[in-house]
Short mmCIF file of C-alpha atoms in Angstrom, two decimals:
data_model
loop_
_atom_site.label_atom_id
_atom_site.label_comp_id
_atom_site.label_asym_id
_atom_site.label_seq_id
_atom_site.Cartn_x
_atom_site.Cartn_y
_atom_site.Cartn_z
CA UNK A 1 -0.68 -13.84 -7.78
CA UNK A 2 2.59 -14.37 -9.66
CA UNK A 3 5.68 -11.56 -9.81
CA UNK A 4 8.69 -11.90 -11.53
CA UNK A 5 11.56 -10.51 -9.39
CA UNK A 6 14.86 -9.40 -9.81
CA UNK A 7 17.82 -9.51 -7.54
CA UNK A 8 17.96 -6.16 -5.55
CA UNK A 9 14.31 -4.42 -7.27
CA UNK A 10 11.85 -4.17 -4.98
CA UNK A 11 7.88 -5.43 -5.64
CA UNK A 12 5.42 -3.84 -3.68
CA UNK A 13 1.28 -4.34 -2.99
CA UNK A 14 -0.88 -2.21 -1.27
CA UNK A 15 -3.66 -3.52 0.90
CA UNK A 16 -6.29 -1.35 2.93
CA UNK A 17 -7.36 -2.38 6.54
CA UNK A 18 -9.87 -1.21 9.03
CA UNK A 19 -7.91 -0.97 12.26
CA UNK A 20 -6.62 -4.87 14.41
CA UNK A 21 -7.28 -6.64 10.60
CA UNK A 22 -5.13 -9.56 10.34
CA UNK A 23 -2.60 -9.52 7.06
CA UNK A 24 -1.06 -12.42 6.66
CA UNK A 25 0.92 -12.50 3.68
CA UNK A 26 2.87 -16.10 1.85
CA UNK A 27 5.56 -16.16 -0.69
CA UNK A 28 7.11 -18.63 -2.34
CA UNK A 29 9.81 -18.26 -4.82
CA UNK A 30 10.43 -20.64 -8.09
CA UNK A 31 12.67 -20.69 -10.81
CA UNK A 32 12.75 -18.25 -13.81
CA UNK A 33 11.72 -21.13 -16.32
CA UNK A 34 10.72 -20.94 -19.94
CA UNK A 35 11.52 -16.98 -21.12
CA UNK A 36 12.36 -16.30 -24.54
CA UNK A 37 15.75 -16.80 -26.31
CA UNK A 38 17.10 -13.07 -26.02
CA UNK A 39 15.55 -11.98 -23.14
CA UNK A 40 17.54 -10.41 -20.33
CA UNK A 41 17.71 -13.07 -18.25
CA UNK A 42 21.53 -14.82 -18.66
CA UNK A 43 20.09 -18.24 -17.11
CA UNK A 44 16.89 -18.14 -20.31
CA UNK A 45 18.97 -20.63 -22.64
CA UNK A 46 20.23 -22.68 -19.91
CA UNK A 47 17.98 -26.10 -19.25
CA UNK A 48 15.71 -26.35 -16.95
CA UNK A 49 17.87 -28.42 -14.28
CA UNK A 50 20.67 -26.32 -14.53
CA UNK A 51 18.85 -23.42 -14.14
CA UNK A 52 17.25 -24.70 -10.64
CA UNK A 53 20.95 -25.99 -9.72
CA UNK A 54 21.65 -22.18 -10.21
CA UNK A 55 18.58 -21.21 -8.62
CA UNK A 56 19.13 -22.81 -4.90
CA UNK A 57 22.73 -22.81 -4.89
CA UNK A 58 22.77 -18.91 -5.19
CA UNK A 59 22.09 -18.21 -1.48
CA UNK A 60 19.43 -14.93 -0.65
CA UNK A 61 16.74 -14.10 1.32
CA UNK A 62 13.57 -11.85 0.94
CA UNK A 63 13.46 -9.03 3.09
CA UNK A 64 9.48 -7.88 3.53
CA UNK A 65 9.22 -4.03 4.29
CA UNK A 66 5.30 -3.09 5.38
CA UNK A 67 4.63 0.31 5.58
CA UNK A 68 1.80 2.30 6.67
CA UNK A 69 -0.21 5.56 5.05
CA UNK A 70 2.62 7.99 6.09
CA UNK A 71 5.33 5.74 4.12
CA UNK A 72 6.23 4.96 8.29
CA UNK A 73 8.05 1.39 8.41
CA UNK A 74 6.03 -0.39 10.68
CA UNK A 75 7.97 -4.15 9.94
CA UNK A 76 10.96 -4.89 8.24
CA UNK A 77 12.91 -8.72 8.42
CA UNK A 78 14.76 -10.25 6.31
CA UNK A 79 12.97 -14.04 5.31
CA UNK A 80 13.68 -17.62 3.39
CA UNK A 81 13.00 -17.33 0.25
CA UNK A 82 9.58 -19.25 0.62
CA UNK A 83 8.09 -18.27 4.13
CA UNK A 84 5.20 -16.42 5.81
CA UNK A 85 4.40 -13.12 7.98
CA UNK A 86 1.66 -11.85 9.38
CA UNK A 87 0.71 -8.21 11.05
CA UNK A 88 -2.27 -6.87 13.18
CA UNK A 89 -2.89 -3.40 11.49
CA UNK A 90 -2.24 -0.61 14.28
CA UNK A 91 -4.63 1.41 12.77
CA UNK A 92 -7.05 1.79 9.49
CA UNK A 93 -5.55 2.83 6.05
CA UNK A 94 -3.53 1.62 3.65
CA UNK A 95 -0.19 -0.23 3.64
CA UNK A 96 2.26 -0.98 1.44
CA UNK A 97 3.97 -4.11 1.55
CA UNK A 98 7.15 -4.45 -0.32
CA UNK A 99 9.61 -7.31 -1.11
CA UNK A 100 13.03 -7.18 -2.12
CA UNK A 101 16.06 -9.73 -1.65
CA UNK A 102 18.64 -8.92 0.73
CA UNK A 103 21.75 -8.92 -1.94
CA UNK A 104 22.35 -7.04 -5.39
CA UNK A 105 24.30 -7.74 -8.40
CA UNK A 106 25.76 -5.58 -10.79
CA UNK A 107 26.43 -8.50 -13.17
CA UNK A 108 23.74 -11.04 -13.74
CA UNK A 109 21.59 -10.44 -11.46
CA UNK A 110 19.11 -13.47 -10.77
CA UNK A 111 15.18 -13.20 -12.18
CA UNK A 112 13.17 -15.61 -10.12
CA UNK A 113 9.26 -16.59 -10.00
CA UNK A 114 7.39 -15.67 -7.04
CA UNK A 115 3.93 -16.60 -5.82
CA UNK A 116 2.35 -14.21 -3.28
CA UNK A 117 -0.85 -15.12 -1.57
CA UNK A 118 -2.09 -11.91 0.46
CA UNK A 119 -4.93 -12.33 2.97
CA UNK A 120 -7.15 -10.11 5.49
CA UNK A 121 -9.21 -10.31 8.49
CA UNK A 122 -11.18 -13.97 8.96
CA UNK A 123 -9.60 -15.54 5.86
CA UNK A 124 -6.37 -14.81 6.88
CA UNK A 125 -6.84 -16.77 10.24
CA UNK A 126 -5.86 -20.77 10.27
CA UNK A 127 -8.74 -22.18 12.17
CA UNK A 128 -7.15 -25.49 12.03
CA UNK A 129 -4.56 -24.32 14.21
CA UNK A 130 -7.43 -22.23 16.34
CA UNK A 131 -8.95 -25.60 16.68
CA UNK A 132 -6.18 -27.37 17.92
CA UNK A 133 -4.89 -25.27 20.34
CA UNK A 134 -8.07 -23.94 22.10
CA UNK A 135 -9.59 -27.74 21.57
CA UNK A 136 -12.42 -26.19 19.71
CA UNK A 137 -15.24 -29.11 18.28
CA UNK A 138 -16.90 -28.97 14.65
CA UNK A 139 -19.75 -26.58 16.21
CA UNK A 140 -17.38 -24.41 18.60
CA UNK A 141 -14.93 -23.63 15.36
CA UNK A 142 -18.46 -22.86 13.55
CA UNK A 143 -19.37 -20.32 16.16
CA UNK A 144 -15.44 -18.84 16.23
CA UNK A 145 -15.64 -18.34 12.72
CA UNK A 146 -18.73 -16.73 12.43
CA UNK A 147 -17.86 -14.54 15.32
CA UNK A 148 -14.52 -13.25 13.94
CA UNK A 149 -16.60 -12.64 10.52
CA UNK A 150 -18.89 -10.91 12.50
CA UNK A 151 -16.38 -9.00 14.11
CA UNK A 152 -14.52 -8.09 10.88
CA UNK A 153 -18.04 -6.62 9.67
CA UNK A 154 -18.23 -4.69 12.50
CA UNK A 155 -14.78 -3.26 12.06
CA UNK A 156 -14.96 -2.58 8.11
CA UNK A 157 -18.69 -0.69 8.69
CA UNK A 158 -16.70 1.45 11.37
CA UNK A 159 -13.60 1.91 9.05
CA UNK A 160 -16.01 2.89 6.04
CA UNK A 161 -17.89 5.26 8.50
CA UNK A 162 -14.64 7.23 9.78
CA UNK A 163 -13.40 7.78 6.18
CA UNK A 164 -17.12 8.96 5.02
CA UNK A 165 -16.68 11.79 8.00
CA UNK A 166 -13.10 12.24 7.26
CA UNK A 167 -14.07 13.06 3.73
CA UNK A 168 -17.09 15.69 5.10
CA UNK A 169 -14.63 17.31 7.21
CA UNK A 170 -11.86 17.58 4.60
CA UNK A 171 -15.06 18.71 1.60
CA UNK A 172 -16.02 21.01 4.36
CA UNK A 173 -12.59 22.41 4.93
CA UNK A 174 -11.90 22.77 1.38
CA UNK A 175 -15.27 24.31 0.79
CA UNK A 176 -14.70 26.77 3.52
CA UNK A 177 -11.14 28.00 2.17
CA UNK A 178 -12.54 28.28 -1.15
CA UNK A 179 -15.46 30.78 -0.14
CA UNK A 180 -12.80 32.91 2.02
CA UNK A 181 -10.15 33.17 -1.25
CA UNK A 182 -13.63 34.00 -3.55
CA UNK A 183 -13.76 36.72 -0.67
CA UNK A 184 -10.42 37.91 -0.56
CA UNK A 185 -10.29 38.04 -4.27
CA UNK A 186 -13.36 40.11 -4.75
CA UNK A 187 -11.80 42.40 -1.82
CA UNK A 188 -8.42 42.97 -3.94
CA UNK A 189 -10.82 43.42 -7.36
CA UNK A 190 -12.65 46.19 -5.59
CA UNK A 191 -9.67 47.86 -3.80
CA UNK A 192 -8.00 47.93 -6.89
CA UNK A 193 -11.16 49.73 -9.02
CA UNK A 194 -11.35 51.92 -6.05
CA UNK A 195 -7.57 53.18 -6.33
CA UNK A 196 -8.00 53.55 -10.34
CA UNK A 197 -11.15 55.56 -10.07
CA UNK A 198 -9.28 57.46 -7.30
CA UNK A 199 -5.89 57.71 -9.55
CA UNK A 200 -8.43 58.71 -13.10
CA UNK A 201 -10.14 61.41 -10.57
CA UNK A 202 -7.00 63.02 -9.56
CA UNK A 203 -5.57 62.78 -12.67
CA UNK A 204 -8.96 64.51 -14.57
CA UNK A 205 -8.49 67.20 -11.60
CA UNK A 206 -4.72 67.93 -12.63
CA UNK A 207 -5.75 68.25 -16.32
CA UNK A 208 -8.85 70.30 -15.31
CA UNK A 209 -10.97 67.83 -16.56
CA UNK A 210 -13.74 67.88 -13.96
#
């Protein structure tokens, strides 16, 4: 997918992970070609090789903030502007994974292209590298592969299955705590008639009424 970013704003995805998934996320950043005349951007009139002159000459890099469901920081660095990280997910749930470039301007502050390529689990894994360094043949990076997909299966039907009981137990919960307020509110309806009839009866005695 394609952002456009802006010196010192922040872009941030969300991904959701069983637990030990691989995320391995790549970025590469271009320049802001090609906006319309009267756009924000003070580089959109300028042509195109002056404009990626500007673009690498203005030194920066992107720092990559990953957080988990708690907003928790669980990585943050600081990388080239084109570059690649990668994460084993302490546990299930969501993350958010936000980029940002380490410097700000107040005046013209530089709009840039970036391509971000976001992949989990067995995809995210470069078996050509596997191969290489475990000498793995044709059928032995075959059998990896189909183990590690196996393996992710395994993990996602486990994931799925702790969130379906963690969503019983929370119903549940909530069901529960609804039941005892419908009880305590029927308790203050009848308390209250009681002390009314109780307040009418003394009253009706005072008047000699009854």
């Amino acid at each position: 997918m394609y952002v456009v970013m802006q010196e010192g704003k922040a872009r941030c995805l969300r991904v959701e992970v069983p637990m030990d998934t691989l995320i391995v996320g790549e970025f590469e950043s271009f320049p802001l070609i090609g906006e319309p005349l009267g756009s924000s951007n003070p580089y959109a009139q300028v042509d195109p090789s002056s404009l990626q002159t500007l673009f690498y000459q203005r030194p920066f890099g992107i720092e990559v903030t990953i957080k988990g469901s708690q907003e928790e920081i669980i990585s943050q660095k600081v990388y080239p502007p084109s570059s690649r990280f990668a994460l084993s997910a302490p546990v299930g749930g969501e993350y958010g994974i936000c980029f940002v470039t380490n410097t700000t301007a107040w005046y013209n502050p530089l709009r840039f292209k970036m391509e971000i390529i976001l992949q989990t689990g067995a995809e995210a894994v470069d078996y050509d590298d596997v191969a290489s360094k475990e000498h793995l043949d044709a059928l032995q990076l075959e059998a990896r592969k189909l183990n590690d997909r196996a393996h992710g299966i395994r993990n996602e039907m486990a994931y799925q299955k702790q969130r379906e009981e963690d969503f019983r137990s929370t119903s549940e919960s909530t069901n529960t705590r609804a039941m005892w307020w419908s009880v305590y509110q029927i308790v203050i309806v009848l308390a209250s008639v009681y002390f009314q009839l109780k307040h009418l009866k003394g009253f009706f005695r005072k008047k000699k009424l009854i």
